[in-house]
XYZ file of C-alpha atoms in Angstrom:
626
model
C -73.329 -29.170 17.645
C -74.428 -28.876 20.632
C -76.141 -26.737 23.751
C -74.110 -26.798 27.010
C -75.333 -25.523 30.831
C -74.050 -25.370 34.357
C -73.410 -24.237 37.710
C -70.362 -23.735 39.358
C -70.872 -22.889 43.363
C -68.339 -19.949 44.477
C -69.323 -20.286 48.095
C -71.509 -22.573 49.463
C -71.695 -26.577 48.755
C -75.371 -27.187 47.050
C -76.272 -29.860 44.389
C -78.074 -27.618 41.638
C -79.972 -31.481 39.951
C -83.331 -30.341 38.992
C -82.214 -26.385 37.759
C -79.277 -28.102 35.525
C -82.359 -30.299 33.940
C -84.355 -27.283 33.428
C -81.642 -25.323 31.671
C -80.778 -28.401 29.271
C -84.944 -28.859 29.114
C -84.965 -25.098 28.145
C -82.678 -25.684 25.288
C -83.338 -29.213 24.120
C -83.974 -27.883 20.181
C -79.679 -27.435 20.308
C -79.559 -31.539 20.929
C -82.512 -33.647 19.870
C -80.170 -37.061 19.805
C -79.333 -37.114 23.780
C -78.811 -35.078 27.406
C -75.717 -35.959 30.182
C -75.427 -34.641 33.459
C -72.970 -34.318 36.057
C -73.969 -33.201 39.466
C -71.932 -32.607 42.565
C -71.166 -30.381 45.687
C -69.580 -28.057 43.911
C -70.772 -28.219 40.270
C -73.454 -29.017 37.710
C -73.382 -29.656 34.516
C -75.730 -30.264 31.567
C -75.099 -31.091 28.074
C -77.629 -31.173 24.898
C -76.028 -33.141 21.781
C -76.526 -33.391 17.921
C -73.932 -35.552 17.309
C -72.289 -34.710 14.045
C -69.095 -36.669 14.574
C -68.219 -40.518 16.545
C -72.111 -41.143 16.798
C -72.044 -43.494 19.365
C -72.761 -43.167 22.980
C -69.728 -42.972 24.143
C -69.081 -39.900 23.067
C -72.202 -38.234 24.794
C -71.486 -35.709 27.215
C -70.221 -34.846 30.019
C -67.433 -36.687 28.839
C -64.678 -37.624 31.333
C -60.710 -37.959 30.814
C -59.553 -40.842 30.806
C -57.807 -40.509 34.855
C -61.450 -39.113 35.771
C -60.053 -35.984 36.732
C -61.579 -33.499 33.697
C -65.342 -33.438 32.652
C -66.092 -31.609 29.903
C -68.779 -29.753 28.285
C -68.925 -29.277 24.601
C -70.324 -26.933 21.894
C -69.277 -26.827 18.369
C -66.517 -28.450 16.379
C -62.497 -29.185 16.510
C -62.241 -29.293 12.711
C -58.678 -30.322 13.214
C -58.676 -32.832 15.931
C -57.355 -35.830 13.972
C -54.126 -33.411 13.286
C -53.945 -33.150 17.563
C -53.925 -36.789 18.281
C -50.579 -37.879 16.905
C -49.352 -35.118 19.531
C -50.710 -36.729 22.346
C -49.245 -40.361 22.243
C -49.387 -40.900 26.031
C -53.457 -40.636 25.846
C -55.654 -43.452 25.647
C -58.522 -42.723 23.273
C -61.889 -44.650 24.161
C -64.001 -42.806 21.646
C -63.722 -41.115 17.943
C -64.739 -37.728 18.903
C -63.419 -34.164 18.503
C -64.402 -33.693 22.344
C -62.206 -36.270 23.810
C -59.110 -34.723 22.112
C -60.065 -30.845 23.720
C -59.617 -32.972 27.306
C -56.579 -35.099 26.689
C -55.141 -31.461 25.206
C -56.059 -29.806 28.469
C -54.490 -32.738 30.430
C -51.272 -32.154 29.025
C -51.126 -28.346 27.840
C -53.674 -26.763 29.971
C -55.412 -23.626 29.050
C -52.514 -23.309 26.160
C -54.284 -26.745 24.551
C -56.682 -23.629 22.755
C -53.354 -22.579 20.480
C -53.761 -25.953 19.140
C -57.493 -25.954 18.211
C -58.808 -24.581 15.027
C -63.027 -24.771 15.305
C -65.677 -23.166 16.293
C -66.112 -23.998 20.033
C -67.889 -23.050 23.610
C -66.806 -25.769 26.131
C -65.603 -25.789 30.059
C -63.725 -28.582 32.057
C -64.249 -29.385 34.879
C -61.034 -29.975 37.301
C -62.955 -32.385 40.350
C -59.206 -32.395 42.263
C -58.769 -28.606 41.810
C -62.440 -27.660 42.331
C -62.130 -24.992 39.474
C -63.751 -24.206 35.801
C -62.386 -23.066 32.551
C -64.306 -21.714 29.865
C -63.377 -20.620 26.542
C -64.659 -19.219 23.223
C -63.373 -19.909 19.890
C -61.668 -17.105 18.247
C -63.940 -15.829 15.631
C -67.139 -16.084 18.428
C -68.932 -18.284 15.964
C -70.372 -20.177 19.443
C -72.359 -18.361 22.221
C -70.927 -18.626 25.777
C -73.698 -16.702 28.181
C -72.844 -16.148 32.106
C -73.671 -14.806 35.076
C -71.561 -14.421 37.731
C -72.705 -12.894 41.363
C -70.948 -13.869 44.858
C -71.893 -17.125 45.489
C -71.927 -18.662 41.925
C -70.991 -19.037 37.950
C -73.896 -19.633 35.814
C -73.370 -20.666 32.208
C -75.429 -21.801 28.662
C -75.454 -21.616 25.227
C -78.403 -19.565 25.007
C -79.788 -16.823 27.516
C -83.652 -18.482 27.853
C -81.721 -21.239 29.468
C -80.047 -19.235 32.039
C -83.316 -18.006 33.441
C -84.643 -21.367 33.375
C -82.357 -22.044 36.090
C -83.889 -19.989 38.430
C -80.725 -18.471 39.665
C -80.477 -15.544 37.272
C -82.650 -12.622 37.844
C -84.803 -11.455 34.844
C -83.763 -7.866 34.677
C -83.834 -5.680 31.654
C -79.981 -3.873 31.052
C -81.471 -0.147 30.173
C -77.964 1.068 28.676
C -77.787 -1.978 26.600
C -81.434 -1.314 25.357
C -79.975 1.955 23.723
C -77.213 0.043 21.960
C -80.058 -2.254 20.874
C -82.291 0.842 19.415
C -79.664 2.029 17.859
C -77.964 -1.534 16.183
C -81.050 -3.832 16.094
C -78.374 -6.104 18.660
C -76.701 -5.526 22.039
C -72.799 -5.940 21.407
C -70.905 -8.184 23.568
C -69.586 -8.220 26.209
C -73.125 -7.608 27.339
C -76.663 -8.731 26.739
C -80.137 -7.414 27.030
C -79.943 -8.209 30.099
C -78.326 -6.728 33.321
C -75.504 -9.208 34.685
C -75.860 -11.483 31.778
C -72.371 -11.367 30.068
C -70.383 -12.972 27.512
C -67.054 -14.364 26.871
C -65.472 -12.531 23.865
C -64.357 -13.933 21.135
C -60.962 -15.137 21.832
C -61.447 -14.683 25.433
C -60.982 -17.840 28.193
C -61.853 -18.055 31.678
C -60.638 -19.896 35.108
C -63.458 -19.616 37.583
C -62.732 -20.593 41.233
C -63.924 -19.908 44.799
C -61.840 -16.339 44.469
C -64.209 -15.697 41.158
C -63.447 -15.160 37.624
C -60.267 -14.767 35.939
C -60.864 -13.444 31.783
C -58.032 -13.338 29.728
C -57.343 -13.036 25.825
C -55.660 -15.783 24.196
C -56.245 -14.380 20.771
C -57.361 -11.268 19.106
C -58.597 -10.554 15.830
C -56.290 -6.964 15.709
C -52.811 -8.349 16.289
C -52.401 -11.279 13.144
C -48.600 -12.566 13.403
C -46.867 -10.828 11.329
C -44.871 -13.524 9.385
C -45.168 -12.345 5.918
C -43.997 -8.780 5.200
C -44.134 -8.990 1.787
C -47.656 -9.605 -0.602
C -46.964 -9.761 -4.131
C -50.541 -10.162 -5.819
C -49.419 -14.279 -7.467
C -48.102 -15.226 -4.406
C -51.386 -13.822 -2.290
C -53.785 -14.873 -4.855
C -52.306 -18.502 -4.408
C -51.925 -18.477 -0.536
C -55.616 -17.004 -0.310
C -56.826 -20.274 -2.205
C -54.597 -22.754 -0.289
C -56.110 -21.602 3.074
C -59.916 -21.489 1.642
C -59.503 -25.006 0.683
C -57.655 -26.318 3.695
C -60.760 -24.549 5.681
C -63.383 -26.464 3.141
C -62.003 -29.269 3.285
C -61.540 -29.269 7.415
C -65.246 -27.989 7.699
C -66.209 -31.302 5.718
C -65.618 -33.693 8.068
C -68.976 -35.264 9.550
C -70.878 -38.797 10.608
C -74.040 -37.320 9.246
C -75.471 -35.738 6.101
C -73.925 -32.700 4.677
C -74.296 -30.010 2.276
C -73.976 -26.362 1.457
C -75.966 -23.142 1.198
C -75.984 -21.864 -2.131
C -77.268 -18.791 -3.217
C -75.195 -18.094 -6.703
C -73.496 -15.524 -4.718
C -69.659 -15.217 -5.009
C -68.954 -16.955 -1.865
C -71.164 -19.550 -1.597
C -70.312 -20.437 -5.001
C -66.840 -20.365 -3.996
C -67.438 -22.433 -0.858
C -69.311 -25.085 -3.280
C -66.508 -25.625 -5.879
C -63.801 -26.100 -3.300
C -66.637 -28.629 -1.579
C -66.857 -30.216 -5.028
C -62.811 -30.546 -5.874
C -62.521 -31.874 -2.609
C -65.538 -34.728 -2.632
C -65.729 -37.996 -4.074
C -69.371 -37.922 -4.432
C -71.223 -34.860 -5.523
C -72.464 -32.089 -2.903
C -75.755 -31.723 -1.473
C -76.548 -27.902 -2.398
C -79.622 -26.315 -1.422
C -81.256 -23.058 -2.759
C -83.975 -21.038 -1.619
C -86.214 -19.559 -4.786
C -88.608 -16.545 -5.106
C -91.472 -16.315 -7.456
C -90.475 -12.133 -7.551
C -88.113 -12.671 -10.212
C -86.398 -9.540 -8.722
C -85.338 -11.212 -5.940
C -85.098 -14.815 -7.338
C -81.279 -16.288 -7.455
C -82.425 -19.711 -8.188
C -80.608 -19.557 -11.584
C -77.361 -18.331 -10.972
C -77.168 -21.435 -8.441
C -78.803 -23.680 -10.970
C -75.712 -22.676 -12.904
C -73.036 -23.568 -10.174
C -74.840 -27.032 -9.519
C -74.903 -27.984 -13.062
C -71.135 -26.522 -13.284
C -70.116 -28.895 -10.419
C -72.834 -31.680 -11.151
C -73.806 -31.016 -7.479
C -77.595 -32.688 -5.958
C -79.377 -30.031 -6.166
C -82.272 -28.801 -3.943
C -84.435 -25.646 -5.082
C -86.390 -24.316 -1.884
C -90.044 -22.583 -3.400
C -90.839 -20.265 -0.864
C -93.124 -17.362 -1.183
C -94.202 -14.361 1.159
C -96.450 -15.648 2.985
C -94.182 -18.653 3.883
C -91.976 -15.982 5.841
C -95.724 -14.840 7.146
C -96.743 -17.890 8.453
C -93.410 -18.704 10.063
C -93.173 -16.039 11.972
C -95.190 -17.520 15.431
C -92.779 -20.436 15.681
C -89.774 -17.941 14.142
C -90.921 -15.718 17.562
C -90.591 -18.392 19.888
C -87.221 -19.442 18.660
C -85.355 -16.149 19.692
C -83.388 -15.983 22.084
C -82.013 -13.028 22.296
C -83.984 -9.992 20.232
C -82.873 -9.442 17.179
C -84.418 -7.035 14.284
C -83.089 -9.648 11.644
C -83.107 -13.166 10.852
C -86.215 -14.151 10.074
C -85.050 -15.611 6.997
C -82.134 -17.690 8.908
C -84.864 -19.404 10.431
C -86.952 -20.640 7.825
C -83.858 -21.518 5.178
C -82.397 -23.612 8.360
C -85.843 -25.197 8.614
C -86.179 -25.966 4.833
C -82.703 -27.364 4.762
C -83.383 -29.438 8.073
C -86.493 -30.821 6.312
C -84.596 -31.941 3.316
C -82.473 -34.206 5.377
C -79.312 -32.255 6.186
C -77.858 -32.032 9.566
C -74.786 -30.086 8.917
C -74.875 -27.090 6.031
C -71.782 -24.907 4.960
C -72.278 -21.143 4.693
C -70.621 -18.328 2.685
C -71.076 -16.144 5.770
C -68.328 -13.872 6.216
C -66.833 -13.436 2.442
C -68.123 -9.792 2.311
C -66.501 -9.105 5.890
C -62.901 -10.611 4.933
C -62.810 -9.766 1.299
C -64.329 -6.531 1.316
C -67.404 -6.965 -0.411
C -69.893 -4.422 1.409
C -69.901 -0.204 -0.134
C -69.379 0.204 3.736
C -65.971 -0.842 3.238
C -65.007 1.580 -0.044
C -66.400 4.557 1.960
C -64.420 3.739 5.375
C -61.217 3.637 2.985
C -62.045 7.241 1.345
C -63.199 8.879 4.881
C -59.858 7.362 5.952
C -57.805 8.265 3.338
C -59.246 11.834 3.990
C -57.550 12.755 7.186
C -55.710 16.027 5.392
C -59.051 17.357 5.298
C -59.599 16.776 8.977
C -55.918 18.482 9.779
C -56.693 21.446 7.275
C -60.610 21.928 8.560
C -60.505 22.425 12.314
C -63.596 20.730 13.576
C -65.113 24.322 14.893
C -64.958 24.597 11.329
C -65.727 21.385 9.878
C -68.733 20.093 11.961
C -70.828 23.006 11.225
C -70.338 22.942 7.198
C -70.797 19.500 7.024
C -73.911 19.708 9.234
C -75.455 22.262 6.744
C -74.149 19.515 3.931
C -75.901 17.086 5.201
C -78.949 18.625 5.654
C -79.219 19.633 2.480
C -78.990 16.433 1.298
C -81.144 14.434 4.301
C -83.557 12.317 1.475
C -80.132 10.874 0.222
C -79.309 8.255 3.324
C -75.846 6.616 2.040
C -74.847 10.531 1.153
C -75.932 12.103 4.768
C -74.016 9.107 6.080
C -71.291 9.627 4.757
C -71.117 13.511 5.367
C -71.792 12.106 8.865
C -68.669 11.613 9.236
C -66.638 14.030 8.409
C -68.423 15.320 11.610
C -66.799 12.617 13.678
C -63.464 14.000 15.916
C -60.910 12.043 13.645
C -61.849 9.387 10.749
C -60.290 6.679 12.774
C -62.228 3.347 12.881
C -63.597 4.197 16.244
C -65.218 7.313 15.274
C -66.892 6.451 11.449
C -67.668 2.291 11.716
C -70.283 3.199 14.642
C -71.897 5.749 12.165
C -72.061 3.806 8.909
C -73.651 0.998 10.963
C -75.978 2.642 13.094
C -80.001 1.382 12.424
C -81.667 3.724 14.499
C -79.752 7.419 15.725
C -79.019 8.175 19.208
C -81.920 10.900 18.978
C -84.429 8.151 17.724
C -83.322 6.208 20.568
C -83.359 8.514 23.267
C -87.007 9.701 21.959
C -88.335 6.497 22.015
C -87.106 5.942 26.054
C -87.737 9.520 26.796
C -84.243 10.487 27.779
C -81.857 12.679 26.998
C -77.802 12.356 26.476
C -76.155 8.942 24.940
C -73.492 6.621 26.925
C -70.376 5.737 24.866
C -71.509 3.052 22.483
C -69.852 0.020 23.257
C -68.597 -1.128 20.127
C -67.122 3.018 20.019
C -65.220 1.637 23.095
C -64.599 -1.466 22.452
C -62.762 -0.527 19.300
C -61.282 2.460 20.815
C -59.649 -0.123 23.014
C -57.957 -1.674 20.517
C -56.969 1.107 18.397
C -53.308 0.796 19.020
C -52.918 -2.406 17.177
C -55.969 -1.805 14.959
C -53.944 1.414 13.344
C -51.339 -0.990 12.228
C -53.417 -2.532 9.903
C -54.772 -1.459 6.427
C -57.834 1.134 6.016
C -59.673 -2.658 4.564
C -58.739 -4.885 7.257
C -59.179 -2.341 9.833
C -62.956 -2.176 8.552
C -62.842 -5.878 8.639
C -61.580 -6.158 12.533
C -64.925 -3.783 13.330
C -66.931 -5.509 11.148
C -66.214 -9.226 12.946
C -66.504 -7.636 16.587
C -69.616 -5.399 15.823
C -72.238 -6.026 13.064
C -70.597 -9.185 11.889
C -70.617 -11.026 15.303
C -73.711 -9.726 17.329
C -76.305 -9.486 14.469
C -74.827 -12.295 11.600
C -73.576 -14.586 13.628
C -76.008 -14.609 16.460
C -78.894 -15.269 14.472
C -77.438 -17.673 12.622
C -76.967 -19.107 15.743
C -80.100 -19.059 17.608
C -81.976 -19.539 14.351
C -80.124 -22.028 12.379
C -80.044 -24.251 15.707
C -83.456 -23.954 16.527
C -83.654 -26.452 13.911
C -81.113 -28.768 15.298
C -79.081 -27.705 11.952
C -75.427 -27.194 12.431
C -74.165 -24.237 10.031
C -70.501 -23.558 9.172
C -69.029 -21.257 8.060
C -65.093 -21.672 6.189
C -64.617 -18.205 5.620
C -64.056 -17.709 9.298
C -61.395 -20.404 9.349
C -59.067 -17.871 11.924
C -55.382 -19.090 9.725
C -57.524 -17.406 6.405
C -58.764 -14.259 8.624
C -55.055 -13.682 9.893
C -53.417 -14.059 6.809
C -56.335 -11.787 4.723
C -55.583 -9.069 7.448
C -52.434 -8.348 6.647
C -53.038 -8.076 2.857
C -52.692 -4.309 1.679
C -55.295 -2.032 0.590
C -54.224 -2.258 -3.138
C -54.869 -5.990 -3.769
C -58.405 -6.036 -2.507
C -60.164 -3.872 -4.383
C -60.538 -2.837 -7.821
C -62.773 -2.331 -10.638
C -62.593 -5.729 -12.304
C -65.279 -7.432 -9.884
C -66.799 -7.805 -6.847
C -64.001 -8.688 -4.191
C -61.248 -9.042 -7.058
C -58.907 -10.835 -4.175
C -61.223 -13.899 -3.530
C -62.498 -13.750 -7.478
C -58.731 -13.923 -8.689
C -57.501 -16.535 -6.246
C -60.350 -18.639 -7.441
C -59.280 -18.864 -11.142
C -61.255 -20.112 -13.550
C -63.561 -22.132 -10.775
C -66.114 -19.377 -10.983
C -68.021 -18.292 -14.619
C -68.447 -14.761 -15.747
C -72.065 -14.934 -14.774
C -71.418 -15.496 -11.300
C -68.444 -13.217 -10.885
C -70.553 -9.817 -12.723
C -73.948 -10.396 -11.621
C -75.692 -8.345 -9.603
C -75.926 -8.432 -6.165
C -78.945 -9.410 -4.932
C -81.256 -10.461 -1.915
C -84.739 -11.070 -0.500
C -86.346 -7.844 0.599
C -89.431 -9.110 2.816
C -92.692 -6.722 2.274
C -92.562 -6.156 5.726
C -93.862 -2.207 5.427
C -97.256 -3.741 3.979
C -97.054 -6.811 6.289
C -96.992 -4.535 9.378
C -99.211 -2.079 8.321
C -102.326 -5.068 7.209
C -101.607 -8.601 7.834
C -99.755 -7.857 10.978
C -100.902 -4.875 12.504
C -103.082 -6.439 15.191
C -100.169 -7.889 16.402
C -97.837 -4.971 16.084
C -100.407 -2.528 18.420
C -100.687 -5.282 20.875
C -96.837 -5.758 21.852
C -96.369 -1.831 20.539
C -98.835 -0.989 23.861
C -97.482 -3.259 25.979
C -94.704 -1.762 26.311
C -96.254 1.081 28.326
C -95.961 -1.295 31.390
C -92.423 -1.355 31.882
C -92.395 2.031 32.298
C -89.069 2.583 30.339
C -91.127 3.690 27.298
C -92.362 6.697 26.584
C -95.935 5.669 25.091
C -96.399 8.806 23.168
C -93.844 8.715 21.302
C -94.274 5.276 20.438
C -97.833 6.231 19.672
C -96.392 9.201 17.432
C -94.190 6.501 15.461
C -96.986 3.840 15.022
C -99.352 6.685 13.798
C -96.942 7.962 11.211
C -95.771 4.339 9.814
C -99.843 3.679 9.491
C -100.088 7.062 7.800
C -96.877 7.196 5.559
C -95.491 10.204 6.924
C -92.134 11.558 8.634
C -89.567 9.961 9.669
C -91.645 7.255 12.214
C -93.191 5.761 8.300
C -89.716 3.764 8.645
C -90.670 0.107 9.796
C -87.675 -0.765 11.419
C -87.753 0.598 14.777
C -91.619 -0.490 14.477
C -90.409 -3.605 14.417
C -87.600 -3.789 16.369
C -89.915 -2.619 19.216
C -92.362 -5.101 18.572
C -89.690 -8.208 18.722
C -88.449 -6.812 21.709
C -91.998 -6.525 23.651
C -92.986 -10.006 22.754
C -89.444 -10.987 23.910
C -90.245 -9.024 26.790
C -93.708 -10.757 27.627
C -92.223 -13.905 26.915
C -89.385 -14.148 29.255
C -91.264 -12.145 32.125
C -88.826 -9.420 32.288
C -88.905 -6.863 34.971
C -87.743 -3.192 33.735
């Protein structure tokens, strides 16, 4: 796990030694163990290293192949690197690192090397002879890759702040992306909050040369290979268990202390149980404990820790601990997000406990239909006859009246809103379920009208032909992994864990497991026996009933109280600062804030207030122009 940065000249040759050092300095937190540079007239490469595999200095980056033609900078882990080595008998390895395996694989197979790699990664290879760059991002987008391309140069990095530190990237707000931020609490890939700064998509690679940038997908989540046609229950459960076990074993390879987050929920408990089976020594587990009993999950975590004899550490936190962490958490923000504070605090506490790598249960809900949205989409999806029976001209006003009648029930209102969509397809329904604020609320804040097509809606529509061939629940899994999961959960996990130089690995995002589960029929994924029944049954007796049937919990920050009291002056300062950018309607923001403080109207929700405060802080800190 590291940070990468680079500058590639498309036309005029120029050395960027000072700029590349500024870029790596800006993300020193990602790699406190070493830094490295390569600079010539064509390109500048920089690297910050968090040493995980092969701790020797010989594995520092940039790293060159044995012939000196290719230079690699790499962020992430290749979990199957030892399996690839026997396929490269002609290459003379000088290190025991996964980084050099990428180089050797590229030297032999070119871009087709990606078919052999199983891991989380973002890397760039500079070909000194051809004068080109090759860049790639992993299949699920676990590791970030930001870039800026103009007619003169290609600038890239693991973080946006690093791009800005180069002095070569304009500090301009993308107004279209801003609307998406207000609606979804994050800007969805391939865009970012900055104009001209983009992201490689999951499963995408690119070749950059003097002619520009050529991108292509080497893997798409909505196109899992059709290598199995029949799914009986026992075969499916056995295969899920095999794939998840293999994923976890691969992610336990490290030359530094490794542990696991353990909340006591199904997903993290499954990870710990399978880690214990694969390990010859007790697993280190970490749980966050709260004094508030209604939020505290430590008793469930203790059950798993005792069952598998883990070396268990309970990290006791109070709401004030989160409040005190706000200043440093704000400084850790690389890309504005309405969420993520909990990830920062938990990651910092885990790192302070002596762990460098932690396995997480993130992804279990997305893959095994663990959110209520899955069941709701399935109902809407199979309500197609109602859509055909009632033309939209009739359906729209009918359900609009019903929605207004039940306006106090947000869940029901959101479900009724789906029946106003043109069709019960994933591109129409998913954005409705994942709205944080309505397009109207976003327009009010910006003093605008109308609304451009949502980023996620266009992305899903473009992929609809393949997605429609998947089971309904799998369609929602794909949408979730390209939407909220990628752009909020995964992004926040990366930026807030790496702020403390903690590597987080997610076994549920192993692409082989994902490909298989996406082809499993709906009937095996949802029933009334438990949450995520396919996952639970595949684990057999590994999880006790107290874990399987426990209520779903989560710590809820007292945001409303904080914003109205402890953080009131802080919020007022940054809400007022928004008026200087000329993009926001100060009257609307003032009204929302007043209604929030007075606990009246829709403005009483803290969500849009907090998003605006976070955004304002980020705009000021990074000196962004609007």
